[in-house]
PDB file of C-alpha atoms and ligand atoms in Angstrom:
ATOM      1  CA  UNK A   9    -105.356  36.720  63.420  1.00 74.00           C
ATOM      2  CA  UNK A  10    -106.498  40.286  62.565  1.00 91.00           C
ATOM      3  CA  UNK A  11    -109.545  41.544  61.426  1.00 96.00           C
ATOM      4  CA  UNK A  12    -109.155  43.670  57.965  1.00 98.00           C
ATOM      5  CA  UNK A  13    -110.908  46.794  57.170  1.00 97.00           C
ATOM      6  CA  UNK A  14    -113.804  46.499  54.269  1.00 98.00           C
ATOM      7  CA  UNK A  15    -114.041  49.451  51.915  1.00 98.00           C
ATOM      8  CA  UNK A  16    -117.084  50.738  51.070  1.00 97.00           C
ATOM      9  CA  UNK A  17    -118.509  51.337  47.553  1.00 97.00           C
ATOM     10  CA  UNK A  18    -118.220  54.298  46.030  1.00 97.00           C
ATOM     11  CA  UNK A  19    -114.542  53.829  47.437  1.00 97.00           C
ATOM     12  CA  UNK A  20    -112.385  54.195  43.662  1.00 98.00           C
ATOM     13  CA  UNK A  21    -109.664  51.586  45.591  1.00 98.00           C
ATOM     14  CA  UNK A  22    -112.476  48.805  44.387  1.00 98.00           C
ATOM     15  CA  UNK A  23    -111.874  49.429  40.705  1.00 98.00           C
ATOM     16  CA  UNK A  24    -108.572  48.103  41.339  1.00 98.00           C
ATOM     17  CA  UNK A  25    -107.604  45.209  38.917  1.00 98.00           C
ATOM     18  CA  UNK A  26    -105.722  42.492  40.761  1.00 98.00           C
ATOM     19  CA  UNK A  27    -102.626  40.798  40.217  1.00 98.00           C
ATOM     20  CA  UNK A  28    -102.176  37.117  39.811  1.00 98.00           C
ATOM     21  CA  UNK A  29    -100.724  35.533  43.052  1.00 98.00           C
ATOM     22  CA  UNK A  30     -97.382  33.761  42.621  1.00 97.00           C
ATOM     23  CA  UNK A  31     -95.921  33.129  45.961  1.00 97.00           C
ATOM     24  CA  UNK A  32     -97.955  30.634  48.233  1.00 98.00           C
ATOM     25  CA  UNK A  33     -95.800  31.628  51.603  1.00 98.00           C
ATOM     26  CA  UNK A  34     -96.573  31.622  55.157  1.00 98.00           C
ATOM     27  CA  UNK A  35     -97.603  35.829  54.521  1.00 98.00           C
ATOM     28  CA  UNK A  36    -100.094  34.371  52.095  1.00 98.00           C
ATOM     29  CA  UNK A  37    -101.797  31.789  54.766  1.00 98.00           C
ATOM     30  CA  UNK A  38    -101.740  34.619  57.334  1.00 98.00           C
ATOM     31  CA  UNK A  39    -103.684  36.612  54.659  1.00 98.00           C
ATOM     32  CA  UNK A  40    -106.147  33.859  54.164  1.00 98.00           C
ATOM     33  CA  UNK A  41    -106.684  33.530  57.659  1.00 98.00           C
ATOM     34  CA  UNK A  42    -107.508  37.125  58.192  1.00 98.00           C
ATOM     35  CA  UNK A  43    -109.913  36.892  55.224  1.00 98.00           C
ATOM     36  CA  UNK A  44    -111.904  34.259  56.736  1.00 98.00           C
ATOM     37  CA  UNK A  45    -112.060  36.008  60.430  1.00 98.00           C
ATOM     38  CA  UNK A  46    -113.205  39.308  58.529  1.00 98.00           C
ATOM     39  CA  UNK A  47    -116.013  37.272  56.085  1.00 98.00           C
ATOM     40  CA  UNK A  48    -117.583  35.107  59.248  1.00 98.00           C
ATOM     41  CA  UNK A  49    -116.917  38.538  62.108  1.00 97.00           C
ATOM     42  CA  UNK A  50    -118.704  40.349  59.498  1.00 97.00           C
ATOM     43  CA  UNK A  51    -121.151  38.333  58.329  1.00 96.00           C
ATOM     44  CA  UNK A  52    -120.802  38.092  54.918  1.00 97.00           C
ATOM     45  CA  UNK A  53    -120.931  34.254  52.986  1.00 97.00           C
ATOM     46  CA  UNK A  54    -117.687  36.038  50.288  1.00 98.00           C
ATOM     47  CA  UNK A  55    -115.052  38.421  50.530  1.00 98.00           C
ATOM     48  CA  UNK A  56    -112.516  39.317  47.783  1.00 98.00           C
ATOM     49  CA  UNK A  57    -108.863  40.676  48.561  1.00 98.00           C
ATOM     50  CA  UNK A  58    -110.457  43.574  46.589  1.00 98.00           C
ATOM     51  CA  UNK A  59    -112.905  44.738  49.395  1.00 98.00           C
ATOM     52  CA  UNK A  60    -109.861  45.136  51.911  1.00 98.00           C
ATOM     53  CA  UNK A  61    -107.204  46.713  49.807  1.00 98.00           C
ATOM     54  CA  UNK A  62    -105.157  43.712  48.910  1.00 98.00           C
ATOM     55  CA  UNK A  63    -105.175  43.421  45.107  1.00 98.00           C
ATOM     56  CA  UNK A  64    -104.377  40.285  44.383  1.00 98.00           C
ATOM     57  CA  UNK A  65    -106.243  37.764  42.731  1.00 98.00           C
ATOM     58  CA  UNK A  66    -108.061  35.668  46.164  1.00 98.00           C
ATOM     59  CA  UNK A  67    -111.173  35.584  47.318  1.00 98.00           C
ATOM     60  CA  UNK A  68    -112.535  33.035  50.504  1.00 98.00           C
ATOM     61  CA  UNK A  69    -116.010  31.897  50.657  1.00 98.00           C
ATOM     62  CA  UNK A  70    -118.511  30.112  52.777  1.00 98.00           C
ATOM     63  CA  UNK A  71    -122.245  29.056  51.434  1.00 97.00           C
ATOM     64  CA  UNK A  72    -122.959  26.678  53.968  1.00 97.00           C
ATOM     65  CA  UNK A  73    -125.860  27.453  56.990  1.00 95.00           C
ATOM     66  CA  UNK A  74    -123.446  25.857  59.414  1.00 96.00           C
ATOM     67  CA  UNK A  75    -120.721  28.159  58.143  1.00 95.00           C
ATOM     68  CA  UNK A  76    -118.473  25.301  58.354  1.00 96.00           C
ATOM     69  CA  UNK A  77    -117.427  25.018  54.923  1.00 97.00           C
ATOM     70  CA  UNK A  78    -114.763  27.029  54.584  1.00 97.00           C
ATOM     71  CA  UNK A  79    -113.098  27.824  50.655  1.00 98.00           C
ATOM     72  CA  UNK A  80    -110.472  29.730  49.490  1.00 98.00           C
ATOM     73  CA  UNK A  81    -110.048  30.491  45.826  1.00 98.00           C
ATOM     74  CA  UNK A  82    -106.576  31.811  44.333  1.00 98.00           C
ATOM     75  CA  UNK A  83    -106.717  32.749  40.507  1.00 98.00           C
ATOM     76  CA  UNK A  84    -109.447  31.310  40.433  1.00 98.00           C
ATOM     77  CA  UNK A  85    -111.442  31.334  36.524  1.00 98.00           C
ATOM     78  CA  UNK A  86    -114.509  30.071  35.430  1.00 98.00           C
ATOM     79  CA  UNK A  87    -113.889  27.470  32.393  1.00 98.00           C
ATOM     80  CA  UNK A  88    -117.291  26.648  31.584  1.00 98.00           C
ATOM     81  CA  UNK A  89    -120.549  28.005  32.458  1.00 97.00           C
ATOM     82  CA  UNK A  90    -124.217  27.798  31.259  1.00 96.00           C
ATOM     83  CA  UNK A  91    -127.791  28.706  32.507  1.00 96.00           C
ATOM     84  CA  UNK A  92    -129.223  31.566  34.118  1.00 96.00           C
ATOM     85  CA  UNK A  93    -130.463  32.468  37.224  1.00 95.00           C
ATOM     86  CA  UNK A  94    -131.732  35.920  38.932  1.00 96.00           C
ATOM     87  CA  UNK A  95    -130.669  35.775  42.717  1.00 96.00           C
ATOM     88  CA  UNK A  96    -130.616  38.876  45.208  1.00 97.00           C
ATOM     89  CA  UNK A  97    -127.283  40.272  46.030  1.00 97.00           C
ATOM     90  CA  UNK A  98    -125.751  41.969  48.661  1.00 97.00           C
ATOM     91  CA  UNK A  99    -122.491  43.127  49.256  1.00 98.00           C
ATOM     92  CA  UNK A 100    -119.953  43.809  52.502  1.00 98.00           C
ATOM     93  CA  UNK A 101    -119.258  46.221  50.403  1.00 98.00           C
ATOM     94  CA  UNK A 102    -122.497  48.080  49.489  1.00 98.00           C
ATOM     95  CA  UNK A 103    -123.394  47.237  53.236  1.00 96.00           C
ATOM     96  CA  UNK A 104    -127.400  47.286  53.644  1.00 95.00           C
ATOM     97  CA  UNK A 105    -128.414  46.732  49.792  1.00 97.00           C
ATOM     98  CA  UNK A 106    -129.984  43.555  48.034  1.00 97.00           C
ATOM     99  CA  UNK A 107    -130.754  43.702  44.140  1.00 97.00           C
ATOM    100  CA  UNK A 108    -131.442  40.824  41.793  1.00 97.00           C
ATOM    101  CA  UNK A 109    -128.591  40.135  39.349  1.00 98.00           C
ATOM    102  CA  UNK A 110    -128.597  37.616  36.423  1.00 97.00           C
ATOM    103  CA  UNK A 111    -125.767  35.134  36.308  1.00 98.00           C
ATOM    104  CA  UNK A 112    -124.855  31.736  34.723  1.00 98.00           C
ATOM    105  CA  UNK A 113    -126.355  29.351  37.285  1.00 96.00           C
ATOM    106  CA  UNK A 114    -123.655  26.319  36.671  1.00 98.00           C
ATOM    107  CA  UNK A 115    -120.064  26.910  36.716  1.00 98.00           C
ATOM    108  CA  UNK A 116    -116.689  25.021  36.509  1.00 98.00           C
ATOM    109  CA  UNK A 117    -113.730  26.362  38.243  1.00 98.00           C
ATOM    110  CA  UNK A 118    -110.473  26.258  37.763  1.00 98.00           C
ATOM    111  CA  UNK A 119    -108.420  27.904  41.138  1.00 98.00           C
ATOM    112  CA  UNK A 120    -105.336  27.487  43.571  1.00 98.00           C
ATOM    113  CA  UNK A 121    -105.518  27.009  47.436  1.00 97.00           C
ATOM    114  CA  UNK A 122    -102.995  28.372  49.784  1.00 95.00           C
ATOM    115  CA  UNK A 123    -100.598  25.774  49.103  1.00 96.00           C
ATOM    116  CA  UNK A 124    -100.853  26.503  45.161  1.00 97.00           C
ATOM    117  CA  UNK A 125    -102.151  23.155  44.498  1.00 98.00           C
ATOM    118  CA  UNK A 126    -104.575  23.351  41.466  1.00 98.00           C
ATOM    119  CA  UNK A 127    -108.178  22.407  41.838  1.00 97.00           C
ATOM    120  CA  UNK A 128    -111.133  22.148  39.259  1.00 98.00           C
ATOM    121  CA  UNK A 129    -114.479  21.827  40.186  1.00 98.00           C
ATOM    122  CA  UNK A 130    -118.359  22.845  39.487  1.00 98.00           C
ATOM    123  CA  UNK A 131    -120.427  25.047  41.209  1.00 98.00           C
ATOM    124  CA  UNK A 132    -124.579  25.577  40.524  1.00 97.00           C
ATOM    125  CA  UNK A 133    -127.016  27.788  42.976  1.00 95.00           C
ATOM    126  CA  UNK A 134    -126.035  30.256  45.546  1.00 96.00           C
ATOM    127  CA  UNK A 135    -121.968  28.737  45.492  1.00 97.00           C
ATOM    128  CA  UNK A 136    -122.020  29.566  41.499  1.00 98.00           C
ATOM    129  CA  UNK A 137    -123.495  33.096  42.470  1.00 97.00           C
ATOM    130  CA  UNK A 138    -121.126  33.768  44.976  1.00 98.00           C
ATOM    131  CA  UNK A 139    -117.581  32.836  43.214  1.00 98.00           C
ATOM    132  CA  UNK A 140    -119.129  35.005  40.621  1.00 98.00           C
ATOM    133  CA  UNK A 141    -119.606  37.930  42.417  1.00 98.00           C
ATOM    134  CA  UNK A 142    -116.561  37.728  44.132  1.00 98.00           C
ATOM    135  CA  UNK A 143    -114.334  37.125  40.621  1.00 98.00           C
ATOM    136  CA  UNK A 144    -116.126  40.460  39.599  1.00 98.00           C
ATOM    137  CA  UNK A 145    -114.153  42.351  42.712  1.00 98.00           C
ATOM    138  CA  UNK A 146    -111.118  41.093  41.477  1.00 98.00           C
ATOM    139  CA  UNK A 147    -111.781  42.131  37.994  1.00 98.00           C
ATOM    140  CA  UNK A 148    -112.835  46.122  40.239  1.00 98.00           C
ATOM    141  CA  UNK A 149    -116.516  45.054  39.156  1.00 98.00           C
ATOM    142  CA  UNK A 150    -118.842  45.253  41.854  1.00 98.00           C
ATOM    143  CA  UNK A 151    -122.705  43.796  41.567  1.00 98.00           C
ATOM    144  CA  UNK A 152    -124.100  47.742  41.830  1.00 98.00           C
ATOM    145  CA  UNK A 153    -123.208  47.802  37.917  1.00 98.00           C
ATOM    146  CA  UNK A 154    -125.685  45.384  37.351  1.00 97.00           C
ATOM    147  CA  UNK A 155    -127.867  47.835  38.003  1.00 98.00           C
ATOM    148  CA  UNK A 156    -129.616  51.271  36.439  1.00 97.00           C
ATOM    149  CA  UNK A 157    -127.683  54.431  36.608  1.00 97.00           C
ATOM    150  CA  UNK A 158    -130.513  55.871  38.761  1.00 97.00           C
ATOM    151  CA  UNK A 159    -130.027  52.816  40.749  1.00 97.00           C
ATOM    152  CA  UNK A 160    -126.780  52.876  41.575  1.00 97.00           C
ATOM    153  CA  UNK A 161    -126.539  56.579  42.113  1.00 97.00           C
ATOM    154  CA  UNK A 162    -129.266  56.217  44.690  1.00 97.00           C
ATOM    155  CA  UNK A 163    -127.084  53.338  46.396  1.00 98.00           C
ATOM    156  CA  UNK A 164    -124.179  55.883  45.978  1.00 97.00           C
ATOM    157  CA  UNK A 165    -125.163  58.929  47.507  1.00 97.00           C
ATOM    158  CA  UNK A 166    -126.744  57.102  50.899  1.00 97.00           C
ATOM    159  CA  UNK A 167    -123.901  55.571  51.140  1.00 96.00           C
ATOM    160  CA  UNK A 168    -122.285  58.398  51.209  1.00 95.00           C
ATOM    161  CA  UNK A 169    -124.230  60.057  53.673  1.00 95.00           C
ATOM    162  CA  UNK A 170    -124.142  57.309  55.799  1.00 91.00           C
ATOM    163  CA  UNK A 171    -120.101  57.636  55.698  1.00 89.00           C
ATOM    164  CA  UNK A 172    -120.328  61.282  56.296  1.00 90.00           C
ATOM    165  CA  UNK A 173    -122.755  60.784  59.567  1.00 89.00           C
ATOM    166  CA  UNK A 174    -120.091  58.268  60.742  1.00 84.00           C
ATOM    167  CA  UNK A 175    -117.104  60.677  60.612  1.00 79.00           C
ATOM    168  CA  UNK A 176    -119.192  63.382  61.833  1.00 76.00           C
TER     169      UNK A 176
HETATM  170 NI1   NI B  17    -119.136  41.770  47.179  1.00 61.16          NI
END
């Protein structure tokens, strides 16, 4: 297992649109793997191939306060959804920033696991918010464009800095 690198919003790699996956090999379940060590080492409760420079369409997620439930998610899309709710959001990649975003509270899902098996199933609170969020990576959407220009360019240029201080 190996630890992949996260990139960091305003990084113009995560306005990559990903491509569907279409062979469910052993490279694939290595990939997953690595996913999950990356999401729980860093902590994060989603990551999207997106955030470490894999652009295809997987993401891995784990809601649970045990962090025992692990899910992975391969072209994955949301068939239904309906209600609303305003949760705070972070990001592993918008590292140290929380902002309320509105989403449909109550999804179904429609995704492949590693072995390309289909599975369809609903989602509601924090797990709805999450495969969301994650989806949006894939798509090169990330949760800062919820938000106001002035917003976001605030998040932007400390980020920034911050990156600049770290290769300093
Ligand atoms: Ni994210």
């Amino acid at each position: 297992m190996a630890l992949l690198n996260i990139l960091h919003f305003p990084d113009p790699r995560l306005r990559t649109i990903a491509k569907p996956v279409t062979e469910f090999d052993e490279e694939l379940k290595q990939f997953v793997s690595n996913m999950f060590e990356t999401m729980y080492e860093a902590p994060g409760i989603g990551l999207a191939a997106t955030q470490v420079d894999r652009h295809i369409r997987l993401l891995v997620l784990d809601v649970s306060d045990a962090r025992n439930q692990p899910c992975c998610l391969i072209n994955p899309e949301i068939i239904e959804s309906d209600g609303e709710e305003e949760m705070d959001e972070g990001c592993l990649s918008v590292p140290g920033f929380y902002e309320k975003v509105r989403r449909a509270d109550h999804i179904r899902v429609r995704a492949q696991n590693e072995d390309g098996e289909v599975k369809e199933f609903e989602a509601e609170g924090i797990e709805a918010v999450c495969i969301q969020h994650e989806m949006d990576h894939l798509e090169g959407k990330l949760f800062v464009d919820y938000l106001s220009n002035l917003k976001r360019n605030r998040i932007r240029s400390k980020l920034i800095k911050m990156q600049k201080q770290k290769t300093d």
